[in-house]
């Protein structure tokens, strides 16, 4: 009997005992190809020697220096490295312990910014349907994941949600891609005007949607239109790159591909690649100046904010990205994986859409490819697919509810950036086996 309060109290989990490259081994010796990095975390695979050595070295020097009392080389160098590669204007970094904390911190920063500039009435947030921004109460309020929210609905903050950018199901047949993008982006303006232009603090969006919408990517012009609307009404634009960022889409910062700069950018997962728990936000210089000219303080913090070992591990991860030229490799591997998926499943009767960028790819499962009819949500095809994949030695990240919060099953793939080309074939082959076991 385990004394751990596991997430699933009715089904026993295999016990992981070793990680080696793209593989995880359990206590029976079974090998699993980690094609999703857990939830898009392990972007360097497992047991990368440089990162391990960086953690060992740091713990030998000092494991923890409280960030309210001290700075240290790891936090300073990590901030320097991120800011030097960030979109122009994002000049300061604040480090936390994960993506949910990063979202909470971004909400607080947005609120404090408006207090500092004399607009205390701005307290409303807008986000998108079928989004996910974390599992703490504030972050859960921002997100729109039905399964995660329903238990805690009475505790959540009031947040306005608008349509996501979900071209596969929501672009009309008579509508161009650009017209569709403008139509759904303009829902932001409608929401701002309804709430009151001087009442809204920030709009949160994932540049490429993650776990709740299966890698739905923005159509051309969509993110730029969001930026334009936020600027028009003085609303802060926050990009949540916790899952899609840190090289996952083939750019260190996802929004760089669209040439759109947010006011706050959150990150986690691939920042530390799973070697230590870490998240962060980058803040635009205009926000930093408002704090400097006002109270002179960031009115937020956690005990483990800027944790010494976590920053050392993340710094080593960023150095590996550069030394092994991994961001360009993501684009190359992503194109190859997408081609293999298209060849194998592009006409599969139960795969309706294959989407995403780089090594961040989603496949939407359907009961009927021609009509886009979803499976009955009661069948939980996403869960059966995950179990089938595990049975054949593949870790992927399926989920349900991408259509309306209840129906719609998708599979998310987010393998390591240093994957071997031959392992792309293994992913596709094992995914094919899992689909056959799940939908025939």
GROMACS .gro file of C-alpha atoms in nm:
model
  440
    1UNK     CA    1   0.000   0.000   0.000
    2UNK     CA    2   0.129   0.344  -0.097
    3UNK     CA    3   0.099   0.630   0.149
    4UNK     CA    4   0.119   0.880  -0.138
    5UNK     CA    5  -0.208   1.052  -0.223
    6UNK     CA    6  -0.182   0.978  -0.594
    7UNK     CA    7  -0.401   1.162  -0.846
    8UNK     CA    8  -0.575   0.839  -0.943
    9UNK     CA    9  -0.675   0.637  -0.638
   10UNK     CA   10  -0.817   0.345  -0.837
   11UNK     CA   11  -0.532   0.253  -1.069
   12UNK     CA   12  -0.174   0.174  -0.976
   13UNK     CA   13   0.105   0.353  -1.163
   14UNK     CA   14   0.423   0.194  -1.296
   15UNK     CA   15   0.729   0.294  -1.096
   16UNK     CA   16   0.987   0.497  -1.290
   17UNK     CA   17   1.342   0.398  -1.192
   18UNK     CA   18   1.566   0.539  -1.465
   19UNK     CA   19   1.569   0.793  -1.745
   20UNK     CA   20   1.807   0.767  -2.036
   21UNK     CA   21   1.785   1.003  -2.332
   22UNK     CA   22   1.433   0.988  -2.473
   23UNK     CA   23   1.340   0.682  -2.265
   24UNK     CA   24   1.201   0.612  -1.919
   25UNK     CA   25   1.241   0.267  -1.764
   26UNK     CA   26   1.005   0.127  -1.501
   27UNK     CA   27   1.078  -0.118  -1.220
   28UNK     CA   28   0.994  -0.418  -1.440
   29UNK     CA   29   1.253  -0.312  -1.698
   30UNK     CA   30   0.992  -0.192  -1.949
   31UNK     CA   31   1.110   0.093  -2.171
   32UNK     CA   32   0.887   0.387  -2.272
   33UNK     CA   33   0.968   0.641  -2.542
   34UNK     CA   34   0.880   0.974  -2.381
   35UNK     CA   35   0.720   1.144  -2.680
   36UNK     CA   36   0.552   1.417  -2.475
   37UNK     CA   37   0.813   1.497  -2.211
   38UNK     CA   38   0.541   1.435  -1.952
   39UNK     CA   39   0.337   1.752  -2.020
   40UNK     CA   40   0.593   1.906  -2.260
   41UNK     CA   41   0.861   1.935  -1.990
   42UNK     CA   42   1.158   1.708  -2.071
   43UNK     CA   43   1.287   1.892  -2.377
   44UNK     CA   44   1.640   1.751  -2.327
   45UNK     CA   45   1.519   1.402  -2.248
   46UNK     CA   46   1.649   1.242  -1.933
   47UNK     CA   47   1.993   1.234  -1.767
   48UNK     CA   48   2.166   1.502  -1.970
   49UNK     CA   49   2.520   1.508  -1.822
   50UNK     CA   50   2.577   1.884  -1.842
   51UNK     CA   51   2.260   1.969  -1.652
   52UNK     CA   52   2.323   1.702  -1.392
   53UNK     CA   53   2.673   1.833  -1.336
   54UNK     CA   54   2.545   2.191  -1.302
   55UNK     CA   55   2.302   2.082  -1.028
   56UNK     CA   56   2.574   1.888  -0.848
   57UNK     CA   57   2.813   2.181  -0.865
   58UNK     CA   58   2.556   2.429  -0.738
   59UNK     CA   59   2.448   2.215  -0.442
   60UNK     CA   60   2.813   2.182  -0.351
   61UNK     CA   61   2.848   2.561  -0.338
   62UNK     CA   62   2.514   2.678  -0.199
   63UNK     CA   63   2.176   2.512  -0.242
   64UNK     CA   64   1.950   2.799  -0.139
   65UNK     CA   65   1.991   3.174  -0.100
   66UNK     CA   66   1.665   3.352  -0.019
   67UNK     CA   67   1.597   3.598  -0.300
   68UNK     CA   68   1.469   3.867  -0.063
   69UNK     CA   69   1.810   3.870   0.106
   70UNK     CA   70   2.060   3.778  -0.169
   71UNK     CA   71   2.115   3.760  -0.540
   72UNK     CA   72   2.349   3.497  -0.687
   73UNK     CA   73   2.531   3.415  -1.010
   74UNK     CA   74   2.282   3.155  -1.134
   75UNK     CA   75   1.980   3.389  -1.115
   76UNK     CA   76   2.169   3.684  -1.265
   77UNK     CA   77   2.318   3.483  -1.552
   78UNK     CA   78   1.989   3.310  -1.631
   79UNK     CA   79   1.807   3.644  -1.643
   80UNK     CA   80   2.082   3.788  -1.867
   81UNK     CA   81   2.059   3.496  -2.106
   82UNK     CA   82   1.681   3.506  -2.137
   83UNK     CA   83   1.654   3.883  -2.175
   84UNK     CA   84   1.934   3.889  -2.436
   85UNK     CA   85   1.725   3.659  -2.659
   86UNK     CA   86   1.379   3.790  -2.572
   87UNK     CA   87   1.159   4.010  -2.792
   88UNK     CA   88   1.261   4.377  -2.766
   89UNK     CA   89   1.138   4.554  -2.454
   90UNK     CA   90   1.117   4.251  -2.225
   91UNK     CA   91   1.396   4.353  -1.989
   92UNK     CA   92   1.345   4.190  -1.648
   93UNK     CA   93   1.291   3.832  -1.529
   94UNK     CA   94   1.125   3.703  -1.214
   95UNK     CA   95   1.167   3.334  -1.129
   96UNK     CA   96   0.916   3.110  -0.952
   97UNK     CA   97   0.869   2.734  -0.913
   98UNK     CA   98   0.634   2.651  -1.201
   99UNK     CA   99   0.381   2.762  -1.458
  100UNK     CA  100   0.086   2.813  -1.225
  101UNK     CA  101   0.296   3.041  -1.005
  102UNK     CA  102   0.409   3.230  -1.315
  103UNK     CA  103   0.046   3.297  -1.413
  104UNK     CA  104  -0.043   3.409  -1.061
  105UNK     CA  105   0.261   3.638  -1.053
  106UNK     CA  106   0.166   3.786  -1.392
  107UNK     CA  107  -0.185   3.862  -1.266
  108UNK     CA  108  -0.042   4.035  -0.962
  109UNK     CA  109   0.210   4.230  -1.167
  110UNK     CA  110  -0.063   4.351  -1.401
  111UNK     CA  111  -0.270   4.470  -1.107
  112UNK     CA  112   0.025   4.643  -0.940
  113UNK     CA  113   0.121   4.816  -1.266
  114UNK     CA  114  -0.213   4.993  -1.286
  115UNK     CA  115  -0.197   5.092  -0.922
  116UNK     CA  116   0.147   5.241  -0.981
  117UNK     CA  117   0.028   5.450  -1.278
  118UNK     CA  118  -0.285   5.574  -1.104
  119UNK     CA  119  -0.552   5.352  -1.264
  120UNK     CA  120  -0.673   5.145  -0.966
  121UNK     CA  121  -1.008   5.070  -1.129
  122UNK     CA  122  -0.846   4.828  -1.374
  123UNK     CA  123  -0.899   4.488  -1.214
  124UNK     CA  124  -1.072   4.268  -1.474
  125UNK     CA  125  -0.902   3.995  -1.673
  126UNK     CA  126  -0.997   3.846  -2.009
  127UNK     CA  127  -0.875   3.509  -2.137
  128UNK     CA  128  -0.987   3.249  -2.389
  129UNK     CA  129  -1.215   2.948  -2.385
  130UNK     CA  130  -1.046   2.605  -2.386
  131UNK     CA  131  -0.731   2.762  -2.246
  132UNK     CA  132  -0.515   2.644  -1.958
  133UNK     CA  133  -0.302   2.875  -1.744
  134UNK     CA  134  -0.237   2.664  -1.435
  135UNK     CA  135  -0.402   2.491  -1.142
  136UNK     CA  136  -0.386   2.743  -0.857
  137UNK     CA  137  -0.710   2.933  -0.801
  138UNK     CA  138  -0.612   3.250  -0.986
  139UNK     CA  139  -0.460   3.061  -1.277
  140UNK     CA  140  -0.755   2.823  -1.285
  141UNK     CA  141  -0.986   3.124  -1.307
  142UNK     CA  142  -0.797   3.247  -1.613
  143UNK     CA  143  -0.812   2.907  -1.780
  144UNK     CA  144  -1.121   2.745  -1.923
  145UNK     CA  145  -1.052   2.375  -1.876
  146UNK     CA  146  -1.391   2.236  -1.774
  147UNK     CA  147  -1.265   1.920  -1.606
  148UNK     CA  148  -1.013   2.104  -1.391
  149UNK     CA  149  -1.246   2.394  -1.304
  150UNK     CA  150  -1.573   2.223  -1.217
  151UNK     CA  151  -1.486   2.114  -0.861
  152UNK     CA  152  -1.366   2.463  -0.767
  153UNK     CA  153  -1.608   2.681  -0.963
  154UNK     CA  154  -1.752   2.859  -0.654
  155UNK     CA  155  -1.401   2.965  -0.549
  156UNK     CA  156  -1.284   3.110  -0.880
  157UNK     CA  157  -1.240   3.475  -0.975
  158UNK     CA  158  -1.475   3.627  -1.234
  159UNK     CA  159  -1.289   3.624  -1.566
  160UNK     CA  160  -1.437   3.695  -1.910
  161UNK     CA  161  -1.359   3.431  -2.172
  162UNK     CA  162  -1.369   3.483  -2.549
  163UNK     CA  163  -1.332   3.237  -2.837
  164UNK     CA  164  -0.991   3.080  -2.900
  165UNK     CA  165  -0.821   3.063  -3.238
  166UNK     CA  166  -0.938   2.715  -3.342
  167UNK     CA  167  -0.937   2.714  -3.719
  168UNK     CA  168  -1.014   2.343  -3.769
  169UNK     CA  169  -1.363   2.369  -3.622
  170UNK     CA  170  -1.450   2.738  -3.610
  171UNK     CA  171  -1.346   2.891  -3.943
  172UNK     CA  172  -1.646   2.915  -4.173
  173UNK     CA  173  -1.629   2.761  -4.521
  174UNK     CA  174  -1.678   3.101  -4.687
  175UNK     CA  175  -1.420   3.274  -4.468
  176UNK     CA  176  -1.053   3.335  -4.550
  177UNK     CA  177  -0.792   3.245  -4.290
  178UNK     CA  178  -0.714   3.612  -4.234
  179UNK     CA  179  -1.082   3.708  -4.202
  180UNK     CA  180  -1.136   3.430  -3.951
  181UNK     CA  181  -0.839   3.544  -3.743
  182UNK     CA  182  -0.964   3.902  -3.736
  183UNK     CA  183  -1.318   3.793  -3.645
  184UNK     CA  184  -1.212   3.592  -3.339
  185UNK     CA  185  -0.951   3.849  -3.233
  186UNK     CA  186  -1.216   4.120  -3.249
  187UNK     CA  187  -1.407   3.937  -2.976
  188UNK     CA  188  -1.145   4.086  -2.744
  189UNK     CA  189  -1.250   4.439  -2.838
  190UNK     CA  190  -1.616   4.350  -2.789
  191UNK     CA  191  -1.541   4.213  -2.442
  192UNK     CA  192  -1.334   4.518  -2.343
  193UNK     CA  193  -1.611   4.755  -2.449
  194UNK     CA  194  -1.873   4.551  -2.263
  195UNK     CA  195  -1.673   4.547  -1.937
  196UNK     CA  196  -1.560   4.907  -1.978
  197UNK     CA  197  -1.238   5.013  -2.153
  198UNK     CA  198  -1.096   5.163  -1.834
  199UNK     CA  199  -1.178   4.856  -1.623
  200UNK     CA  200  -0.972   4.583  -1.792
  201UNK     CA  201  -0.621   4.510  -1.666
  202UNK     CA  202  -0.493   4.234  -1.895
  203UNK     CA  203  -0.570   3.976  -2.160
  204UNK     CA  204  -0.405   3.634  -2.130
  205UNK     CA  205  -0.349   3.397  -2.422
  206UNK     CA  206  -0.128   3.102  -2.516
  207UNK     CA  207   0.034   3.189  -2.852
  208UNK     CA  208  -0.002   2.822  -2.947
  209UNK     CA  209  -0.272   2.662  -2.734
  210UNK     CA  210  -0.156   2.374  -2.518
  211UNK     CA  211  -0.315   2.092  -2.323
  212UNK     CA  212  -0.680   2.202  -2.350
  213UNK     CA  213  -0.683   2.262  -2.725
  214UNK     CA  214  -0.413   2.032  -2.856
  215UNK     CA  215  -0.160   2.267  -3.018
  216UNK     CA  216  -0.408   2.489  -3.202
  217UNK     CA  217  -0.187   2.753  -3.362
  218UNK     CA  218  -0.269   3.117  -3.439
  219UNK     CA  219  -0.364   3.201  -3.795
  220UNK     CA  220  -0.163   3.478  -3.970
  221UNK     CA  221  -0.236   3.820  -3.826
  222UNK     CA  222  -0.427   3.696  -3.522
  223UNK     CA  223  -0.169   3.775  -3.254
  224UNK     CA  224  -0.088   4.110  -3.415
  225UNK     CA  225  -0.457   4.202  -3.403
  226UNK     CA  226  -0.470   4.115  -3.032
  227UNK     CA  227  -0.171   4.345  -2.975
  228UNK     CA  228  -0.340   4.626  -3.167
  229UNK     CA  229  -0.660   4.598  -2.962
  230UNK     CA  230  -0.475   4.589  -2.630
  231UNK     CA  231  -0.278   4.899  -2.728
  232UNK     CA  232  -0.594   5.082  -2.829
  233UNK     CA  233  -0.753   5.040  -2.485
  234UNK     CA  234  -0.443   5.041  -2.263
  235UNK     CA  235  -0.483   4.673  -2.172
  236UNK     CA  236  -0.175   4.463  -2.095
  237UNK     CA  237  -0.114   4.168  -2.327
  238UNK     CA  238   0.016   3.857  -2.149
  239UNK     CA  239   0.144   3.561  -2.348
  240UNK     CA  240   0.146   3.231  -2.162
  241UNK     CA  241   0.435   3.033  -2.311
  242UNK     CA  242   0.457   2.788  -2.023
  243UNK     CA  243   0.391   2.490  -2.250
  244UNK     CA  244   0.457   2.619  -2.602
  245UNK     CA  245   0.768   2.826  -2.527
  246UNK     CA  246   1.138   2.771  -2.460
  247UNK     CA  247   1.214   2.636  -2.805
  248UNK     CA  248   0.921   2.396  -2.830
  249UNK     CA  249   0.782   2.551  -3.150
  250UNK     CA  250   1.122   2.614  -3.310
  251UNK     CA  251   1.179   2.957  -3.156
  252UNK     CA  252   1.301   3.016  -2.802
  253UNK     CA  253   1.002   3.246  -2.755
  254UNK     CA  254   0.698   3.131  -2.952
  255UNK     CA  255   0.564   3.482  -3.018
  256UNK     CA  256   0.885   3.573  -3.204
  257UNK     CA  257   0.763   3.376  -3.506
  258UNK     CA  258   0.463   3.611  -3.528
  259UNK     CA  259   0.672   3.920  -3.449
  260UNK     CA  260   0.440   4.026  -3.167
  261UNK     CA  261   0.576   4.148  -2.831
  262UNK     CA  262   0.366   4.105  -2.515
  263UNK     CA  263   0.383   4.318  -2.202
  264UNK     CA  264   0.438   4.010  -1.985
  265UNK     CA  265   0.554   3.667  -2.100
  266UNK     CA  266   0.532   3.359  -1.878
  267UNK     CA  267   0.735   3.041  -1.912
  268UNK     CA  268   0.815   2.718  -1.727
  269UNK     CA  269   0.837   2.350  -1.836
  270UNK     CA  270   1.113   2.367  -2.099
  271UNK     CA  271   1.287   2.642  -1.903
  272UNK     CA  272   1.431   2.385  -1.664
  273UNK     CA  273   1.354   2.075  -1.875
  274UNK     CA  274   1.235   1.893  -1.561
  275UNK     CA  275   1.575   1.889  -1.392
  276UNK     CA  276   1.451   2.133  -1.128
  277UNK     CA  277   1.108   2.293  -1.078
  278UNK     CA  278   1.115   2.645  -1.220
  279UNK     CA  279   0.895   2.900  -1.392
  280UNK     CA  280   0.930   3.268  -1.474
  281UNK     CA  281   0.789   3.578  -1.629
  282UNK     CA  282   0.958   3.846  -1.834
  283UNK     CA  283   0.827   4.199  -1.787
  284UNK     CA  284   0.830   4.483  -2.040
  285UNK     CA  285   1.042   4.784  -1.958
  286UNK     CA  286   0.735   5.012  -1.934
  287UNK     CA  287   0.609   4.801  -1.642
  288UNK     CA  288   0.948   4.800  -1.474
  289UNK     CA  289   0.974   5.179  -1.508
  290UNK     CA  290   0.631   5.221  -1.350
  291UNK     CA  291   0.744   5.022  -1.046
  292UNK     CA  292   1.076   5.208  -1.026
  293UNK     CA  293   0.905   5.548  -1.049
  294UNK     CA  294   0.636   5.449  -0.801
  295UNK     CA  295   0.667   5.224  -0.496
  296UNK     CA  296   1.007   5.088  -0.601
  297UNK     CA  297   0.899   4.735  -0.509
  298UNK     CA  298   0.752   4.423  -0.665
  299UNK     CA  299   0.477   4.342  -0.419
  300UNK     CA  300   0.497   3.967  -0.469
  301UNK     CA  301   0.723   3.680  -0.372
  302UNK     CA  302   0.757   3.318  -0.261
  303UNK     CA  303   1.009   3.142  -0.040
  304UNK     CA  304   1.148   2.952  -0.338
  305UNK     CA  305   1.128   3.236  -0.591
  306UNK     CA  306   1.459   3.245  -0.776
  307UNK     CA  307   1.570   2.918  -0.614
  308UNK     CA  308   1.946   2.884  -0.649
  309UNK     CA  309   1.961   2.525  -0.773
  310UNK     CA  310   1.660   2.568  -0.999
  311UNK     CA  311   1.821   2.868  -1.168
  312UNK     CA  312   2.151   2.680  -1.205
  313UNK     CA  313   1.974   2.390  -1.374
  314UNK     CA  314   1.778   2.620  -1.606
  315UNK     CA  315   2.094   2.810  -1.696
  316UNK     CA  316   2.260   2.483  -1.794
  317UNK     CA  317   1.955   2.390  -2.004
  318UNK     CA  318   1.976   2.720  -2.191
  319UNK     CA  319   2.348   2.667  -2.250
  320UNK     CA  320   2.278   2.320  -2.393
  321UNK     CA  321   2.022   2.473  -2.630
  322UNK     CA  322   2.297   2.693  -2.772
  323UNK     CA  323   2.590   2.452  -2.760
  324UNK     CA  324   2.397   2.173  -2.934
  325UNK     CA  325   2.216   2.411  -3.172
  326UNK     CA  326   1.884   2.263  -3.062
  327UNK     CA  327   1.637   2.538  -3.156
  328UNK     CA  328   1.708   2.502  -3.530
  329UNK     CA  329   1.701   2.127  -3.478
  330UNK     CA  330   1.347   2.156  -3.340
  331UNK     CA  331   1.238   2.310  -3.669
  332UNK     CA  332   1.410   2.034  -3.866
  333UNK     CA  333   1.279   1.748  -3.650
  334UNK     CA  334   0.936   1.907  -3.634
  335UNK     CA  335   0.909   1.916  -4.014
  336UNK     CA  336   1.020   1.553  -4.036
  337UNK     CA  337   0.780   1.437  -3.766
  338UNK     CA  338   0.493   1.630  -3.919
  339UNK     CA  339   0.564   1.472  -4.259
  340UNK     CA  340   0.562   1.124  -4.105
  341UNK     CA  341   0.240   1.193  -3.918
  342UNK     CA  342   0.075   1.331  -4.232
  343UNK     CA  343   0.183   1.024  -4.429
  344UNK     CA  344   0.058   0.779  -4.167
  345UNK     CA  345  -0.251   0.954  -4.032
  346UNK     CA  346  -0.339   1.231  -4.276
  347UNK     CA  347  -0.622   1.022  -4.416
  348UNK     CA  348  -0.686   0.811  -4.108
  349UNK     CA  349  -1.064   0.773  -4.060
  350UNK     CA  350  -1.035   0.875  -3.694
  351UNK     CA  351  -0.783   1.158  -3.717
  352UNK     CA  352  -0.952   1.482  -3.819
  353UNK     CA  353  -0.671   1.733  -3.785
  354UNK     CA  354  -0.294   1.741  -3.739
  355UNK     CA  355  -0.170   2.080  -3.619
  356UNK     CA  356   0.098   2.268  -3.431
  357UNK     CA  357   0.447   2.408  -3.473
  358UNK     CA  358   0.792   2.255  -3.434
  359UNK     CA  359   0.790   1.967  -3.187
  360UNK     CA  360   0.455   2.075  -3.045
  361UNK     CA  361   0.203   1.877  -3.247
  362UNK     CA  362  -0.160   1.785  -3.183
  363UNK     CA  363  -0.378   1.524  -3.350
  364UNK     CA  364  -0.754   1.555  -3.303
  365UNK     CA  365  -0.940   1.224  -3.290
  366UNK     CA  366  -1.285   1.203  -3.446
  367UNK     CA  367  -1.555   0.942  -3.488
  368UNK     CA  368  -1.601   1.047  -3.851
  369UNK     CA  369  -1.332   1.230  -4.047
  370UNK     CA  370  -1.567   1.365  -4.316
  371UNK     CA  371  -1.821   1.523  -4.081
  372UNK     CA  372  -1.574   1.601  -3.798
  373UNK     CA  373  -1.814   1.425  -3.561
  374UNK     CA  374  -1.649   1.378  -3.222
  375UNK     CA  375  -1.656   1.059  -3.020
  376UNK     CA  376  -1.908   1.034  -2.737
  377UNK     CA  377  -1.725   1.196  -2.445
  378UNK     CA  378  -1.849   0.916  -2.221
  379UNK     CA  379  -1.622   0.676  -2.408
  380UNK     CA  380  -1.312   0.870  -2.292
  381UNK     CA  381  -1.118   0.781  -2.603
  382UNK     CA  382  -0.837   1.012  -2.493
  383UNK     CA  383  -0.783   0.810  -2.175
  384UNK     CA  384  -0.802   0.480  -2.359
  385UNK     CA  385  -0.547   0.609  -2.609
  386UNK     CA  386  -0.309   0.706  -2.328
  387UNK     CA  387  -0.341   0.364  -2.170
  388UNK     CA  388  -0.294   0.189  -2.505
  389UNK     CA  389   0.014   0.398  -2.580
  390UNK     CA  390   0.167   0.312  -2.243
  391UNK     CA  391   0.099  -0.056  -2.311
  392UNK     CA  392   0.309  -0.042  -2.629
  393UNK     CA  393   0.585   0.165  -2.469
  394UNK     CA  394   0.491   0.518  -2.577
  395UNK     CA  395   0.427   0.821  -2.356
  396UNK     CA  396   0.205   1.085  -2.518
  397UNK     CA  397  -0.033   1.343  -2.372
  398UNK     CA  398  -0.397   1.294  -2.475
  399UNK     CA  399  -0.684   1.496  -2.332
  400UNK     CA  400  -1.056   1.548  -2.377
  401UNK     CA  401  -1.289   1.845  -2.410
  402UNK     CA  402  -1.120   2.046  -2.682
  403UNK     CA  403  -1.448   2.125  -2.861
  404UNK     CA  404  -1.669   2.254  -2.582
  405UNK     CA  405  -1.506   2.150  -2.259
  406UNK     CA  406  -1.666   1.805  -2.264
  407UNK     CA  407  -1.643   1.652  -2.613
  408UNK     CA  408  -1.341   1.637  -2.841
  409UNK     CA  409  -1.037   1.413  -2.796
  410UNK     CA  410  -0.684   1.504  -2.894
  411UNK     CA  411  -0.328   1.375  -2.861
  412UNK     CA  412  -0.036   1.605  -2.785
  413UNK     CA  413   0.320   1.516  -2.890
  414UNK     CA  414   0.617   1.709  -2.749
  415UNK     CA  415   0.930   1.491  -2.773
  416UNK     CA  416   1.284   1.596  -2.676
  417UNK     CA  417   1.471   1.844  -2.893
  418UNK     CA  418   1.772   1.607  -2.914
  419UNK     CA  419   1.572   1.313  -3.043
  420UNK     CA  420   1.741   1.089  -3.298
  421UNK     CA  421   1.582   1.083  -3.645
  422UNK     CA  422   1.520   0.708  -3.610
  423UNK     CA  423   1.308   0.773  -3.302
  424UNK     CA  424   1.060   0.971  -3.512
  425UNK     CA  425   0.966   0.645  -3.682
  426UNK     CA  426   0.931   0.476  -3.344
  427UNK     CA  427   0.690   0.748  -3.229
  428UNK     CA  428   0.473   0.715  -3.538
  429UNK     CA  429   0.480   0.335  -3.534
  430UNK     CA  430   0.383   0.308  -3.168
  431UNK     CA  431   0.119   0.579  -3.202
  432UNK     CA  432  -0.030   0.378  -3.488
  433UNK     CA  433  -0.041   0.070  -3.264
  434UNK     CA  434  -0.210   0.269  -2.987
  435UNK     CA  435  -0.469   0.412  -3.227
  436UNK     CA  436  -0.547   0.065  -3.358
  437UNK     CA  437  -0.604  -0.058  -3.003
  438UNK     CA  438  -0.824   0.245  -2.927
  439UNK     CA  439  -1.032   0.318  -3.236
  440UNK     CA  440  -0.954   0.026  -3.467
   0.00000   0.00000   0.00000
